[in-house]
JSON list of C-alpha atoms in Angstrom, two decimals:
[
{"chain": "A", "resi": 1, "resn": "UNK", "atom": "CA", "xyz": [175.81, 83.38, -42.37]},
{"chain": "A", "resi": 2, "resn": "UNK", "atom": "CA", "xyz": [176.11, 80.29, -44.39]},
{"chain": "A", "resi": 3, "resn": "UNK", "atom": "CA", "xyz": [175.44, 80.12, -48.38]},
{"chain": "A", "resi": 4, "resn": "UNK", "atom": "CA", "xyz": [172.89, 78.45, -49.18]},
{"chain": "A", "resi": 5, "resn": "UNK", "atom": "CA", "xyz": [173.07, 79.01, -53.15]},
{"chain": "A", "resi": 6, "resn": "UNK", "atom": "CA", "xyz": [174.48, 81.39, -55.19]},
{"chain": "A", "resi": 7, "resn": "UNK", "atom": "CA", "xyz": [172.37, 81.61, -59.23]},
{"chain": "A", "resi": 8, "resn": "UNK", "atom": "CA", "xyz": [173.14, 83.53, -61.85]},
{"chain": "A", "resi": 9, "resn": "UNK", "atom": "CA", "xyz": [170.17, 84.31, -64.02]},
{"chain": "A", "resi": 10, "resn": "UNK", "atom": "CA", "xyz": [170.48, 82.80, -67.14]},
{"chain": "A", "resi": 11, "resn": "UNK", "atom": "CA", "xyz": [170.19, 86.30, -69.37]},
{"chain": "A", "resi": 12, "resn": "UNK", "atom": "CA", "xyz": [173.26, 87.17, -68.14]},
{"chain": "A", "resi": 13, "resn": "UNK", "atom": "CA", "xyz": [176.34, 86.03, -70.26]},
{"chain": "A", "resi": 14, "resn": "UNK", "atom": "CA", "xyz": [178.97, 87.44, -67.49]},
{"chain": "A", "resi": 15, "resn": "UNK", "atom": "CA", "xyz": [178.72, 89.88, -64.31]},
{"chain": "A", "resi": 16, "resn": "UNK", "atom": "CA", "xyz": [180.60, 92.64, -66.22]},
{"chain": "A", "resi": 17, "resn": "UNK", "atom": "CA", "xyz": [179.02, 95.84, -65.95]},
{"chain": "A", "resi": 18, "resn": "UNK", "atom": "CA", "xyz": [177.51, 98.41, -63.43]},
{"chain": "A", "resi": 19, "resn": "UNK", "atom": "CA", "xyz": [176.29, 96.08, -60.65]},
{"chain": "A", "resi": 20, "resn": "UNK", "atom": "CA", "xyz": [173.51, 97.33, -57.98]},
{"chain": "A", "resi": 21, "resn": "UNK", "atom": "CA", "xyz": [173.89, 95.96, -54.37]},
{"chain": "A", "resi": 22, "resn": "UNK", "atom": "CA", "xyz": [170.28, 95.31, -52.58]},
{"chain": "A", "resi": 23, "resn": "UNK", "atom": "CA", "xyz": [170.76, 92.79, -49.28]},
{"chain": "A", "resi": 24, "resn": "UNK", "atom": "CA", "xyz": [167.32, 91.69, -48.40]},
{"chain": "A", "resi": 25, "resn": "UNK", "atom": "CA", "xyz": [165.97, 89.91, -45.38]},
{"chain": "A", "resi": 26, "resn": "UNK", "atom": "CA", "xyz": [163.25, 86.94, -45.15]},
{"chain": "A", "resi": 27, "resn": "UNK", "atom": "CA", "xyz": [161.37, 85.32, -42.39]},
{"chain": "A", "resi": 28, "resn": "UNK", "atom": "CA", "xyz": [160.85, 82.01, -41.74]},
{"chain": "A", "resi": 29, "resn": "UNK", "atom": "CA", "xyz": [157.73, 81.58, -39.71]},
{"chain": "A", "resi": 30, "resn": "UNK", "atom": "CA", "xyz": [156.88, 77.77, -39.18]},
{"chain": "A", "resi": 31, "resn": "UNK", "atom": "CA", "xyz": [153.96, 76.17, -37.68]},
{"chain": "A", "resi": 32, "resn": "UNK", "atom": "CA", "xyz": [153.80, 72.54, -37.80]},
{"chain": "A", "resi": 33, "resn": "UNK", "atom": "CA", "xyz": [153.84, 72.13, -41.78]},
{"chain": "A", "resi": 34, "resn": "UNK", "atom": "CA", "xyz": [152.28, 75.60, -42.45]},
{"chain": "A", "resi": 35, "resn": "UNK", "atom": "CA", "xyz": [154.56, 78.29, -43.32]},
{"chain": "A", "resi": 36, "resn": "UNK", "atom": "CA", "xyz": [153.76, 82.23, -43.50]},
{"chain": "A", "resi": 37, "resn": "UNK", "atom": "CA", "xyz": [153.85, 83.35, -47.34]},
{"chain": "A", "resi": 38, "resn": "UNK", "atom": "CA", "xyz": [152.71, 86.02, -49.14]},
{"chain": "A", "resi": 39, "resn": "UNK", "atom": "CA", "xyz": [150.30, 85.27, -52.10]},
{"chain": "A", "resi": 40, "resn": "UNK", "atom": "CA", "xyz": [150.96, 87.68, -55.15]},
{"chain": "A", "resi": 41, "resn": "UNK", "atom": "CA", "xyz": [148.45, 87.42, -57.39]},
{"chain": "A", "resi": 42, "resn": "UNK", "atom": "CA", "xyz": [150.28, 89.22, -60.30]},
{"chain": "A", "resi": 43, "resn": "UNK", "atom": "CA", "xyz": [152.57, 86.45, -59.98]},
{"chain": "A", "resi": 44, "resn": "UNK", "atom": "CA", "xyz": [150.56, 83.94, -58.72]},
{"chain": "A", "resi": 45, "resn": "UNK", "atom": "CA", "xyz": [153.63, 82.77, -56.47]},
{"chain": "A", "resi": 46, "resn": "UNK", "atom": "CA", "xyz": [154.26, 82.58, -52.99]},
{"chain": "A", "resi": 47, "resn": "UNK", "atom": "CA", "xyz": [157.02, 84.05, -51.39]},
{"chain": "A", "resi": 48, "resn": "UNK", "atom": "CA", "xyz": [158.94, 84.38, -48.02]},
{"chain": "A", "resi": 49, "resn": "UNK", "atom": "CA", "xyz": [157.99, 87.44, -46.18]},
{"chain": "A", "resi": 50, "resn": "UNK", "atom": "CA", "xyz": [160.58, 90.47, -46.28]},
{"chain": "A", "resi": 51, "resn": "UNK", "atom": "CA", "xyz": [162.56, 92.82, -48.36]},
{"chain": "A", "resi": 52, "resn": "UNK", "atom": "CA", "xyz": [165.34, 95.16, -49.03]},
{"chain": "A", "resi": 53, "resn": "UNK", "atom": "CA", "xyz": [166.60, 96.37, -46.18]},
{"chain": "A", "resi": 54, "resn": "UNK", "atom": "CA", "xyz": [166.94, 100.58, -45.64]},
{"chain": "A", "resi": 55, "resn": "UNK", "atom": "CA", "xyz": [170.38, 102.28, -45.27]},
{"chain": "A", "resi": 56, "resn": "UNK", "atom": "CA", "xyz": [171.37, 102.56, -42.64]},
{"chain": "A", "resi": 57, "resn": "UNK", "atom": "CA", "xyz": [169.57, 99.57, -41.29]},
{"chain": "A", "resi": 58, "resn": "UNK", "atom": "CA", "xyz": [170.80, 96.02, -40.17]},
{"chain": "A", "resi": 59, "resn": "UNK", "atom": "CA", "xyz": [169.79, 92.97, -41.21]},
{"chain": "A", "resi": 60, "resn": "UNK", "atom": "CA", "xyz": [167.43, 92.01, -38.34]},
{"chain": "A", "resi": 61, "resn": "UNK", "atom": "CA", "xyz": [166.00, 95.07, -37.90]},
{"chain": "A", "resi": 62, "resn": "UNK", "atom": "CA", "xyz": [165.01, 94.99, -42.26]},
{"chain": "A", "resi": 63, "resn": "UNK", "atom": "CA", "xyz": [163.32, 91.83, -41.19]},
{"chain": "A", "resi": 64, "resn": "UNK", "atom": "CA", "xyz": [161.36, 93.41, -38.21]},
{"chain": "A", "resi": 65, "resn": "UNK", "atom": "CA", "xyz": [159.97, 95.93, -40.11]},
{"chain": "A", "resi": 66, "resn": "UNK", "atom": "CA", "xyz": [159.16, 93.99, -43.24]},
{"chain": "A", "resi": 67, "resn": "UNK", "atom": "CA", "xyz": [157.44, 91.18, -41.45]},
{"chain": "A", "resi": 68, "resn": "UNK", "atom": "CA", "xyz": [155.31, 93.87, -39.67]},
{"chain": "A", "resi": 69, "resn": "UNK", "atom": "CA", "xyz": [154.36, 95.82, -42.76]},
{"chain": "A", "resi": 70, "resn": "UNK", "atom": "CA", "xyz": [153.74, 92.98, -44.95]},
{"chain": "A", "resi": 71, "resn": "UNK", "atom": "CA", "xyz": [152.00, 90.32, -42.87]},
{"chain": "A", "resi": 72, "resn": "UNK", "atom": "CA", "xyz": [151.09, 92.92, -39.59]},
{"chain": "A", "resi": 73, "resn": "UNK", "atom": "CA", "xyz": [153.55, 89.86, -37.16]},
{"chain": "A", "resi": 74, "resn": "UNK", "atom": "CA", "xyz": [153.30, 90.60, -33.78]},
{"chain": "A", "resi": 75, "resn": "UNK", "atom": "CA", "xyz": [155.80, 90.17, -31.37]},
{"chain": "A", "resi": 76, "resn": "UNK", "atom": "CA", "xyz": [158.93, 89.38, -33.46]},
{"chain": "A", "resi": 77, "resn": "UNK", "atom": "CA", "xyz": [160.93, 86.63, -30.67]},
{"chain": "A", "resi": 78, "resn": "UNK", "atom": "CA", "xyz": [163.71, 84.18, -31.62]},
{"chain": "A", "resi": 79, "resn": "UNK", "atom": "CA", "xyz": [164.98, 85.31, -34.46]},
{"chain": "A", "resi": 80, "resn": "UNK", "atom": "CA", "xyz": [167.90, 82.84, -35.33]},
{"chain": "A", "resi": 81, "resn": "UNK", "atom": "CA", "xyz": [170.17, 82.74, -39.24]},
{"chain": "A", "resi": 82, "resn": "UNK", "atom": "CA", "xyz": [168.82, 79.77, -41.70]},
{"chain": "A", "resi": 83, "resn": "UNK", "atom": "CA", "xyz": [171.01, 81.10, -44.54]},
{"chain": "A", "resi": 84, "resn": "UNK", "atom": "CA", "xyz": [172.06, 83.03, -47.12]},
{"chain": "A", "resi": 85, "resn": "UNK", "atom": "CA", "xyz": [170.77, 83.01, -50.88]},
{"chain": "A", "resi": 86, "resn": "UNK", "atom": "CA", "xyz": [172.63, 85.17, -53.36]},
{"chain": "A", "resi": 87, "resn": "UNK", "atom": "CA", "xyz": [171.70, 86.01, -56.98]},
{"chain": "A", "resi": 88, "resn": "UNK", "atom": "CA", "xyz": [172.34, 87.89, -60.14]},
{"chain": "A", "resi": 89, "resn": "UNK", "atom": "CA", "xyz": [169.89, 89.04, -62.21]},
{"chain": "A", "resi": 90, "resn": "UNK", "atom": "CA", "xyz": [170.07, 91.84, -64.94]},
{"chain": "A", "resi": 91, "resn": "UNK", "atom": "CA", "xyz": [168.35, 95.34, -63.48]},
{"chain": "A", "resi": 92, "resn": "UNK", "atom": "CA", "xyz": [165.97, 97.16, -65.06]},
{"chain": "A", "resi": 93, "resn": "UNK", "atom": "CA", "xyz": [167.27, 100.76, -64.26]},
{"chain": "A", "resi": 94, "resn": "UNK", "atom": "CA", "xyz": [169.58, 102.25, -66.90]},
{"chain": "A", "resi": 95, "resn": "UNK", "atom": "CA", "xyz": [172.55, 103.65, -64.34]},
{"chain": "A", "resi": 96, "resn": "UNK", "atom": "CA", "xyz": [173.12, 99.40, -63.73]},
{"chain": "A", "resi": 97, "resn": "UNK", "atom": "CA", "xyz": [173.08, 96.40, -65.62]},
{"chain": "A", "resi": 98, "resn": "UNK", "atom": "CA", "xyz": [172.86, 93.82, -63.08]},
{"chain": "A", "resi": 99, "resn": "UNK", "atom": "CA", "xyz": [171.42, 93.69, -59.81]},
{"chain": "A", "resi": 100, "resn": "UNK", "atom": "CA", "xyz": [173.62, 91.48, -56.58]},
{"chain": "A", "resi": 101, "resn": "UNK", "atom": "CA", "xyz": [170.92, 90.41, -54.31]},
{"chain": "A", "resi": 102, "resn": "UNK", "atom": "CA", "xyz": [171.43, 89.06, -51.03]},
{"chain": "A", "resi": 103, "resn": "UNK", "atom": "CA", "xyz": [168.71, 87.75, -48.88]},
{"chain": "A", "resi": 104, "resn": "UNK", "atom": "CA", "xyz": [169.29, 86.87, -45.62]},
{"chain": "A", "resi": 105, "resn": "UNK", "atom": "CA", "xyz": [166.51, 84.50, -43.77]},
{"chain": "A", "resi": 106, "resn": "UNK", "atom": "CA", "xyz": [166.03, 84.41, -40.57]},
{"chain": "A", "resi": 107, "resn": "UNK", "atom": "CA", "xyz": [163.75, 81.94, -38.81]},
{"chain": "A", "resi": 108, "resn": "UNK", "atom": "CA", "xyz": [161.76, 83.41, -35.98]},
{"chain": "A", "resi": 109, "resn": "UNK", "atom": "CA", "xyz": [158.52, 83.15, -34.30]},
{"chain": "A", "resi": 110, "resn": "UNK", "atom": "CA", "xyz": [155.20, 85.46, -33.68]},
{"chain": "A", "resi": 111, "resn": "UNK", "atom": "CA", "xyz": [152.08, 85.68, -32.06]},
{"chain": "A", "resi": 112, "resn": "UNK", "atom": "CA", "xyz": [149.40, 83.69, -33.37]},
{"chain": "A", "resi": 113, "resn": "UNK", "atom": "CA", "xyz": [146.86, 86.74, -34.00]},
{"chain": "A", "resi": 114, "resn": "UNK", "atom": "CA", "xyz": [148.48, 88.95, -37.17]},
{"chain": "A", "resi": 115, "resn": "UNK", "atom": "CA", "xyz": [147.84, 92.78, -37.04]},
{"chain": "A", "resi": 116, "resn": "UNK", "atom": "CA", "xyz": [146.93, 95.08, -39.78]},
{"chain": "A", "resi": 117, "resn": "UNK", "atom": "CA", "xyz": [149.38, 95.20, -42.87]},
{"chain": "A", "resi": 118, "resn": "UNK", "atom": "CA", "xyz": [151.22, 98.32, -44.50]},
{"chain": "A", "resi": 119, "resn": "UNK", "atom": "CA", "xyz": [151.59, 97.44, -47.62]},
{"chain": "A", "resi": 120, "resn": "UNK", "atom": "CA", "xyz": [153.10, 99.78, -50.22]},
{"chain": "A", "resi": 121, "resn": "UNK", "atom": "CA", "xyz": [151.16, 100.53, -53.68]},
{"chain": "A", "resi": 122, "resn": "UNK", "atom": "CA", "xyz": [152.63, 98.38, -55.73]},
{"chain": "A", "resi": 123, "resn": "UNK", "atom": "CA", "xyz": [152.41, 95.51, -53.20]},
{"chain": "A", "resi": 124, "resn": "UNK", "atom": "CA", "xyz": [148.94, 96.02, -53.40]},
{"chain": "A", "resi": 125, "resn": "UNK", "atom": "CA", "xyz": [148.46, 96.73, -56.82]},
{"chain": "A", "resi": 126, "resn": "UNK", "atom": "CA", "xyz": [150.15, 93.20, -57.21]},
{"chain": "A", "resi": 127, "resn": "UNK", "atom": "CA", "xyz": [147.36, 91.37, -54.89]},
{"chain": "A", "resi": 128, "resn": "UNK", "atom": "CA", "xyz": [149.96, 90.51, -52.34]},
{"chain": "A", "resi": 129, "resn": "UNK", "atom": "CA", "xyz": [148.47, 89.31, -48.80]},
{"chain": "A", "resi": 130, "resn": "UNK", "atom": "CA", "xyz": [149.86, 87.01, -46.05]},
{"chain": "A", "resi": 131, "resn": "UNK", "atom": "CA", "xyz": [148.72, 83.41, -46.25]},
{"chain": "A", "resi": 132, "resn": "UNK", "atom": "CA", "xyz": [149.72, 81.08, -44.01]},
{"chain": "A", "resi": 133, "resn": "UNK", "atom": "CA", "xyz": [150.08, 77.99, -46.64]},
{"chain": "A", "resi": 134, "resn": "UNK", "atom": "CA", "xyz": [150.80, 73.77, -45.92]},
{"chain": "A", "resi": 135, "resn": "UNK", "atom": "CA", "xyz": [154.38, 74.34, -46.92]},
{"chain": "A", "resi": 136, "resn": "UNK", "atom": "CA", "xyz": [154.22, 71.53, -49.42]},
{"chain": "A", "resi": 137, "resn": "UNK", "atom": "CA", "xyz": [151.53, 72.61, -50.99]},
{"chain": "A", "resi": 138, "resn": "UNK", "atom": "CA", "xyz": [153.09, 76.41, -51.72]},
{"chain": "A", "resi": 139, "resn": "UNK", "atom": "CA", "xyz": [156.33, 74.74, -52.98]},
{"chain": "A", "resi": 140, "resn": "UNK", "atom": "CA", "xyz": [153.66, 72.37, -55.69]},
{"chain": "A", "resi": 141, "resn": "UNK", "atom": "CA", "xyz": [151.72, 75.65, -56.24]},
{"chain": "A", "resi": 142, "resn": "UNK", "atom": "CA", "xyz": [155.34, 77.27, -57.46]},
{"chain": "A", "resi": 143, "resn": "UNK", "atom": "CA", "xyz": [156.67, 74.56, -59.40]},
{"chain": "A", "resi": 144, "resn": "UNK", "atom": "CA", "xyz": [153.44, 74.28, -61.66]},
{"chain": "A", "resi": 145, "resn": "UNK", "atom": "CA", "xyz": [153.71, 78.09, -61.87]},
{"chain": "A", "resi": 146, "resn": "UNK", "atom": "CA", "xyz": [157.39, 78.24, -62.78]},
{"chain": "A", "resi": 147, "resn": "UNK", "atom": "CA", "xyz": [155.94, 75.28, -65.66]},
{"chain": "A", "resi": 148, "resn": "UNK", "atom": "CA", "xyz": [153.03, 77.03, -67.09]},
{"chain": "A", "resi": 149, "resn": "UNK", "atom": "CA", "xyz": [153.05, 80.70, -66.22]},
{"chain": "A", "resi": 150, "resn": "UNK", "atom": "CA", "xyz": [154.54, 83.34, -68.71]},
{"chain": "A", "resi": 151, "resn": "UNK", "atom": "CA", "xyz": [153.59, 86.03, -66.20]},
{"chain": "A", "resi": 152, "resn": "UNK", "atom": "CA", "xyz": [156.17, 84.62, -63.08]},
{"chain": "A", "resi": 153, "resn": "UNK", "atom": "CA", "xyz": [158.62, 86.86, -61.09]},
{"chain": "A", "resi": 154, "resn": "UNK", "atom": "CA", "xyz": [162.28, 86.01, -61.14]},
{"chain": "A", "resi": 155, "resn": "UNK", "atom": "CA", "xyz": [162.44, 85.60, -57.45]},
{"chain": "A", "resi": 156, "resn": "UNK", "atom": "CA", "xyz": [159.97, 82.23, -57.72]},
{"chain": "A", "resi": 157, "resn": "UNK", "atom": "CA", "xyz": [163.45, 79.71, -57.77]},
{"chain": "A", "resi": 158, "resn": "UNK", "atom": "CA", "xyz": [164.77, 81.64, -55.12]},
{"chain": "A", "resi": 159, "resn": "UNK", "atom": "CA", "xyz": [161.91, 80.84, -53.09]},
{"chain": "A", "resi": 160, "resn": "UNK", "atom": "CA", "xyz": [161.13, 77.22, -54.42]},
{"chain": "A", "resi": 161, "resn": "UNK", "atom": "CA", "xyz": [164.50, 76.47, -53.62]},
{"chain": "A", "resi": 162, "resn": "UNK", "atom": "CA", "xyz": [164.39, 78.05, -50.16]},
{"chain": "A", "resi": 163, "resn": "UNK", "atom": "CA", "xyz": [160.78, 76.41, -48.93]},
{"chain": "A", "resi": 164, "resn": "UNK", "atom": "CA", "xyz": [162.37, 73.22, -50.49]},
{"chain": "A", "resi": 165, "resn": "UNK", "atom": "CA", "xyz": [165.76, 73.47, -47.89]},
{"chain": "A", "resi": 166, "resn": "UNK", "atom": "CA", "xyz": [163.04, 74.45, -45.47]},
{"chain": "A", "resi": 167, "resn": "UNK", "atom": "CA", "xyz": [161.24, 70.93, -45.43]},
{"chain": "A", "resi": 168, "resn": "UNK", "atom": "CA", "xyz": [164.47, 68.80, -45.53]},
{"chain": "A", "resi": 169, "resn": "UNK", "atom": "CA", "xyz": [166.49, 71.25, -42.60]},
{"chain": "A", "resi": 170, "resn": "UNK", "atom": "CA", "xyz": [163.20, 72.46, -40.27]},
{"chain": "A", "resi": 171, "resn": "UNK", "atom": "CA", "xyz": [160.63, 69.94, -40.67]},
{"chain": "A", "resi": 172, "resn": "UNK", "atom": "CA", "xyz": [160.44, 66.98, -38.36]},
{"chain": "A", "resi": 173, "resn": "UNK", "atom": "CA", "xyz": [161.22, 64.06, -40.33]},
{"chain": "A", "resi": 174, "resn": "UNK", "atom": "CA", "xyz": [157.25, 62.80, -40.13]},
{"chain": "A", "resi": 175, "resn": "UNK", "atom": "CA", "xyz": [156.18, 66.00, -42.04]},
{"chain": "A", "resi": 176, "resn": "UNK", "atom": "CA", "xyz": [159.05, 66.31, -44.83]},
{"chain": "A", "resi": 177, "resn": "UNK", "atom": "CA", "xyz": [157.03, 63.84, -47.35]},
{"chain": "A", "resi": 178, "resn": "UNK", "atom": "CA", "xyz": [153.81, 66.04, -49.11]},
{"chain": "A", "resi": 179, "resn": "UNK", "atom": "CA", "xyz": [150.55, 64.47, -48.19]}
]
């Protein structure tokens, strides 16, 4: 799969140390300009739909299962590679000291109708839901969060930068400019 970025966040002075290996996968779920996010309201960000993929378990089938449990897709067809975005980022868990995440995205499509979700406790405890989102508005919703917000996740430039490669790669030329 093709890089798309690789970041280092900006705590870390060098990628010495224990490192933790988490490979994640994200869906890319387009309809027109409205993408499928999911709102966290702890955060107040929107993300790609996904997550660390189980041991044991490949790539495609992470994204299966995460796109059913967090937004309740139906009918998972198409699936096709958009690209890989790798980070570092220091890890909150004594054994490591920085965490090497990989997340793969995948663009695929659904059914129109979503199911019920399976969210895990924390997931809800942060407000998350599935949103589907004018794509240009979710990247302007981010970028004034990433400005003002002391309470933003570190994954919000992953996914700025990864709705932003979205419009100029996926979008049809007509919808790339924000209304």
């Amino acid at each position: 799969m093709r890089l798309l970025q690789s970041s280092i966040h900006p705590s870390l002075a060098s990628l010495s140390g224990k490192t933790f290996h988490r490979r994640a996968a994200r869906a890319i779920i387009l309809r027109h300009d409205e993408i499928l996010m999911l709102y966290t309201e702890r955060y107040h960000d929107y993300t790609l739909p996904g997550g660390g993929v189980d041991e044991g378990e490949d790539i495609e089938q992470g994204l299966v299962r995460e796109l059913i449990e967090e937004t309740g897709a139906q009918n998972i067809q198409n699936i096709q590679e958009f690209g890989l975005y790798e980070e570092f980022r220091p890890w909150h868990k004594p054994e490591h000291d920085i965490v090497h995440m990989e997340s793969f995205c995948f663009t695929c499509d659904i059914d129109q109708q979503l199911g019920d979700t399976a969210l895990e406790s924390h997931e809800i405890q942060n407000g998350m839901r599935p949103v589907w989102i004018n794509i240009h508005q979710a990247i302007a919703h981010n970028e004034h969060t990433m400005a003002t917000s002391d309470k933003k996740g570190m994954s919000i430039e992953r996914e700025t930068f990864l709705l932003k490669r979205i419009v100029a790669e996926l979008l049809p030329a007509e919808l790339q400019q924000a209304c």
